[in-house]
């Protein structure tokens, strides 16, 4: 570098330090879907995140929080441009996002390349806490493998032998099915057919006809958001609900029950949250959320709330200085996060180690039936940390 460039760089660094010292706002880049089949999920995550920040008086680690928002449309083709806008144009201090696994993988790549702290408040892409894991990437949600694996054990225990799976053909669906299949076949079951359609298509009819013709003992599925609403309604309308039991990762019935109505009644799903946990943290969270947003919370709201808690823990340890990356990571790694789902900590690859609950839809709630898998950790295959 030329001396003048060096001087400029030094001046800029000093300015940045001064800005922090004077308590400049901390810019949080919220990259979430505001449109499309996952729009409601994005809203719930943002609500949860803001609720925690508001409970802290609008500050984390002593710094006031400012939000910069991008609608990622759950579109992987636009993801790299969207995340680069936040990091390079808006100069965000922290990235929070997103719902869709394909979009999250693009975010993880940019976070890894630039060293920006990334908190993933939903997307389960196994790779994010697998081969793409990094010291500055944490997840407050789950890996796609986790609920799938837990359900594989449940369905085997029920005595079902032959299962057909149906999902969207992208990382979330594929990995959810893979987790299910791993546990189910280990216990002697067989996945006899794997059906899929492109995300976010909802033309289920031909596939439902194929399920009816195959007559499996049961069906396992991953769908979420608007697509999940339609799938549950179509499954019932095709007459399958009466004849072939449907099991799913809990996203199928989370945040969707108002729209699904009676067609969802009785469905069994596995997830790291349920509507009737009844622990003190969950009770307080549910009350505060309902009061603030005139809505019942769901798993997405919990994940958003916990992403903010994790950021708060990291920033408190670094006294609000996001450049202190090692301090931030160390604090989150050793934390026990007081989540509405029950307290959890993160694995070596930065994914929650958590109980996976078996739930059943009753009325407008996903009621807790039992703990399907205690302290389930994603294997973190391919992560070197
Ligand atoms: C994902 O793409 O990883 C994903 C999307 C919606 C969900 C769960 C996982 O509800």
PDB file of N, CA, C and O in Angstrom, residues 46-76:
ATOM      1  N   UNK A  46     -38.703 -12.402  12.575  1.00  0.00           N
ATOM      2  CA  UNK A  46     -38.406 -10.997  12.864  1.00  0.00           C
ATOM      3  C   UNK A  46     -39.108 -10.555  14.153  1.00  0.00           C
ATOM      4  O   UNK A  46     -38.511  -9.882  15.003  1.00  0.00           O
ATOM      5  N   UNK A  47     -40.358 -10.950  14.310  1.00  0.00           N
ATOM      6  CA  UNK A  47     -41.092 -10.612  15.539  1.00  0.00           C
ATOM      7  C   UNK A  47     -40.352 -11.133  16.775  1.00  0.00           C
ATOM      8  O   UNK A  47     -40.188 -10.418  17.764  1.00  0.00           O
ATOM      9  N   UNK A  48     -39.941 -12.387  16.710  1.00  0.00           N
ATOM     10  CA  UNK A  48     -39.249 -12.997  17.850  1.00  0.00           C
ATOM     11  C   UNK A  48     -37.951 -12.271  18.158  1.00  0.00           C
ATOM     12  O   UNK A  48     -37.638 -11.983  19.316  1.00  0.00           O
ATOM     13  N   UNK A  49     -37.200 -11.961  17.114  1.00  0.00           N
ATOM     14  CA  UNK A  49     -35.914 -11.266  17.280  1.00  0.00           C
ATOM     15  C   UNK A  49     -36.135  -9.903  17.947  1.00  0.00           C
ATOM     16  O   UNK A  49     -35.497  -9.548  18.930  1.00  0.00           O
ATOM     17  N   UNK A  50     -37.096  -9.155  17.406  1.00  0.00           N
ATOM     18  CA  UNK A  50     -37.365  -7.816  17.937  1.00  0.00           C
ATOM     19  C   UNK A  50     -37.888  -7.869  19.372  1.00  0.00           C
ATOM     20  O   UNK A  50     -37.595  -6.988  20.183  1.00  0.00           O
ATOM     21  N   UNK A  51     -38.678  -8.902  19.656  1.00  0.00           N
ATOM     22  CA  UNK A  51     -39.218  -9.016  21.019  1.00  0.00           C
ATOM     23  C   UNK A  51     -38.076  -9.100  22.033  1.00  0.00           C
ATOM     24  O   UNK A  51     -38.079  -8.385  23.044  1.00  0.00           O
ATOM     25  N   UNK A  52     -37.090  -9.953  21.742  1.00  0.00           N
ATOM     26  CA  UNK A  52     -35.982 -10.073  22.700  1.00  0.00           C
ATOM     27  C   UNK A  52     -35.215  -8.749  22.811  1.00  0.00           C
ATOM     28  O   UNK A  52     -34.907  -8.294  23.911  1.00  0.00           O
ATOM     29  N   UNK A  53     -34.942  -8.128  21.669  1.00  0.00           N
ATOM     30  CA  UNK A  53     -34.189  -6.861  21.697  1.00  0.00           C
ATOM     31  C   UNK A  53     -34.985  -5.806  22.478  1.00  0.00           C
ATOM     32  O   UNK A  53     -34.428  -5.086  23.319  1.00  0.00           O
ATOM     33  N   UNK A  54     -36.289  -5.745  22.238  1.00  0.00           N
ATOM     34  CA  UNK A  54     -37.122  -4.769  22.959  1.00  0.00           C
ATOM     35  C   UNK A  54     -37.119  -5.049  24.462  1.00  0.00           C
ATOM     36  O   UNK A  54     -37.121  -4.117  25.274  1.00  0.00           O
ATOM     37  N   UNK A  55     -37.122  -6.321  24.823  1.00  0.00           N
ATOM     38  CA  UNK A  55     -37.070  -6.674  26.258  1.00  0.00           C
ATOM     39  C   UNK A  55     -35.771  -6.201  26.910  1.00  0.00           C
ATOM     40  O   UNK A  55     -35.706  -6.022  28.129  1.00  0.00           O
ATOM     41  N   UNK A  56     -34.723  -6.028  26.077  1.00  0.00           N
ATOM     42  CA  UNK A  56     -33.431  -5.534  26.598  1.00  0.00           C
ATOM     43  C   UNK A  56     -33.341  -4.009  26.451  1.00  0.00           C
ATOM     44  O   UNK A  56     -32.237  -3.451  26.484  1.00  0.00           O
ATOM     45  N   UNK A  57     -34.456  -3.333  26.227  1.00  0.00           N
ATOM     46  CA  UNK A  57     -34.449  -1.881  26.083  1.00  0.00           C
ATOM     47  C   UNK A  57     -33.888  -1.431  24.741  1.00  0.00           C
ATOM     48  O   UNK A  57     -33.376  -0.308  24.614  1.00  0.00           O
ATOM     49  N   UNK A  58     -33.952  -2.317  23.729  1.00  0.00           N
ATOM     50  CA  UNK A  58     -33.503  -1.932  22.389  1.00  0.00           C
ATOM     51  C   UNK A  58     -32.004  -2.042  22.186  1.00  0.00           C
ATOM     52  O   UNK A  58     -31.486  -1.670  21.130  1.00  0.00           O
ATOM     53  N   UNK A  59     -31.278  -2.579  23.203  1.00  0.00           N
ATOM     54  CA  UNK A  59     -29.812  -2.660  23.107  1.00  0.00           C
ATOM     55  C   UNK A  59     -29.305  -4.074  23.357  1.00  0.00           C
ATOM     56  O   UNK A  59     -29.866  -4.798  24.191  1.00  0.00           O
ATOM     57  N   UNK A  60     -28.241  -4.441  22.662  1.00  0.00           N
ATOM     58  CA  UNK A  60     -27.523  -5.685  22.963  1.00  0.00           C
ATOM     59  C   UNK A  60     -26.051  -5.317  23.138  1.00  0.00           C
ATOM     60  O   UNK A  60     -25.512  -4.521  22.357  1.00  0.00           O
ATOM     61  N   UNK A  61     -25.415  -5.875  24.160  1.00  0.00           N
ATOM     62  CA  UNK A  61     -24.002  -5.556  24.420  1.00  0.00           C
ATOM     63  C   UNK A  61     -23.791  -4.062  24.559  1.00  0.00           C
ATOM     64  O   UNK A  61     -22.751  -3.541  24.161  1.00  0.00           O
ATOM     65  N   UNK A  62     -24.791  -3.352  25.076  1.00  0.00           N
ATOM     66  CA  UNK A  62     -24.674  -1.907  25.287  1.00  0.00           C
ATOM     67  C   UNK A  62     -24.899  -1.071  24.033  1.00  0.00           C
ATOM     68  O   UNK A  62     -24.821   0.157  24.083  1.00  0.00           O
ATOM     69  N   UNK A  63     -25.167  -1.713  22.903  1.00  0.00           N
ATOM     70  CA  UNK A  63     -25.341  -0.942  21.653  1.00  0.00           C
ATOM     71  C   UNK A  63     -26.769  -0.992  21.165  1.00  0.00           C
ATOM     72  O   UNK A  63     -27.395  -2.044  21.116  1.00  0.00           O
ATOM     73  N   UNK A  64     -27.249   0.156  20.778  1.00  0.00           N
ATOM     74  CA  UNK A  64     -28.589   0.230  20.229  1.00  0.00           C
ATOM     75  C   UNK A  64     -28.628  -0.521  18.894  1.00  0.00           C
ATOM     76  O   UNK A  64     -27.664  -0.466  18.130  1.00  0.00           O
ATOM     77  N   UNK A  65     -29.732  -1.212  18.644  1.00  0.00           N
ATOM     78  CA  UNK A  65     -29.826  -2.033  17.437  1.00  0.00           C
ATOM     79  C   UNK A  65     -30.574  -1.281  16.341  1.00  0.00           C
ATOM     80  O   UNK A  65     -31.636  -0.702  16.575  1.00  0.00           O
ATOM     81  N   UNK A  66     -29.974  -1.308  15.159  1.00  0.00           N
ATOM     82  CA  UNK A  66     -30.625  -0.740  13.974  1.00  0.00           C
ATOM     83  C   UNK A  66     -30.785  -1.873  12.954  1.00  0.00           C
ATOM     84  O   UNK A  66     -29.874  -2.675  12.779  1.00  0.00           O
ATOM     85  N   UNK A  67     -31.952  -1.950  12.321  1.00  0.00           N
ATOM     86  CA  UNK A  67     -32.194  -3.046  11.375  1.00  0.00           C
ATOM     87  C   UNK A  67     -32.095  -2.562   9.930  1.00  0.00           C
ATOM     88  O   UNK A  67     -32.568  -1.481   9.598  1.00  0.00           O
ATOM     89  N   UNK A  68     -31.461  -3.391   9.106  1.00  0.00           N
ATOM     90  CA  UNK A  68     -31.479  -3.177   7.661  1.00  0.00           C
ATOM     91  C   UNK A  68     -32.100  -4.442   7.083  1.00  0.00           C
ATOM     92  O   UNK A  68     -31.645  -5.542   7.387  1.00  0.00           O
ATOM     93  N   UNK A  69     -33.167  -4.294   6.292  1.00  0.00           N
ATOM     94  CA  UNK A  69     -33.922  -5.474   5.875  1.00  0.00           C
ATOM     95  C   UNK A  69     -33.868  -5.735   4.372  1.00  0.00           C
ATOM     96  O   UNK A  69     -33.911  -4.798   3.587  1.00  0.00           O
ATOM     97  N   UNK A  70     -33.815  -7.016   4.033  1.00  0.00           N
ATOM     98  CA  UNK A  70     -33.918  -7.439   2.635  1.00  0.00           C
ATOM     99  C   UNK A  70     -34.930  -8.570   2.550  1.00  0.00           C
ATOM    100  O   UNK A  70     -34.893  -9.492   3.359  1.00  0.00           O
ATOM    101  N   UNK A  71     -35.830  -8.494   1.566  1.00  0.00           N
ATOM    102  CA  UNK A  71     -36.738  -9.614   1.274  1.00  0.00           C
ATOM    103  C   UNK A  71     -35.991 -10.568   0.342  1.00  0.00           C
ATOM    104  O   UNK A  71     -35.753 -10.239  -0.814  1.00  0.00           O
ATOM    105  N   UNK A  72     -35.637 -11.756   0.848  1.00  0.00           N
ATOM    106  CA  UNK A  72     -34.854 -12.675   0.003  1.00  0.00           C
ATOM    107  C   UNK A  72     -35.729 -13.528  -0.907  1.00  0.00           C
ATOM    108  O   UNK A  72     -35.217 -14.301  -1.723  1.00  0.00           O
ATOM    109  N   UNK A  73     -37.055 -13.423  -0.741  1.00  0.00           N
ATOM    110  CA  UNK A  73     -38.031 -14.132  -1.587  1.00  0.00           C
ATOM    111  C   UNK A  73     -37.827 -15.648  -1.599  1.00  0.00           C
ATOM    112  O   UNK A  73     -38.357 -16.327  -2.476  1.00  0.00           O
ATOM    113  N   UNK A  74     -37.044 -16.184  -0.681  1.00  0.00           N
ATOM    114  CA  UNK A  74     -36.680 -17.618  -0.684  1.00  0.00           C
ATOM    115  C   UNK A  74     -36.176 -18.039  -2.049  1.00  0.00           C
ATOM    116  O   UNK A  74     -36.457 -19.143  -2.516  1.00  0.00           O
ATOM    117  N   UNK A  75     -35.405 -17.147  -2.679  1.00  0.00           N
ATOM    118  CA  UNK A  75     -34.907 -17.410  -4.035  1.00  0.00           C
ATOM    119  C   UNK A  75     -33.382 -17.538  -4.028  1.00  0.00           C
ATOM    120  O   UNK A  75     -32.662 -16.534  -3.970  1.00  0.00           O
ATOM    121  N   UNK A  76     -32.884 -18.763  -4.125  1.00  0.00           N
ATOM    122  CA  UNK A  76     -31.431 -18.970  -4.095  1.00  0.00           C
ATOM    123  C   UNK A  76     -30.708 -18.229  -5.225  1.00  0.00           C
ATOM    124  O   UNK A  76     -29.561 -17.814  -5.048  1.00  0.00           O
TER     125      UNK A  76
END
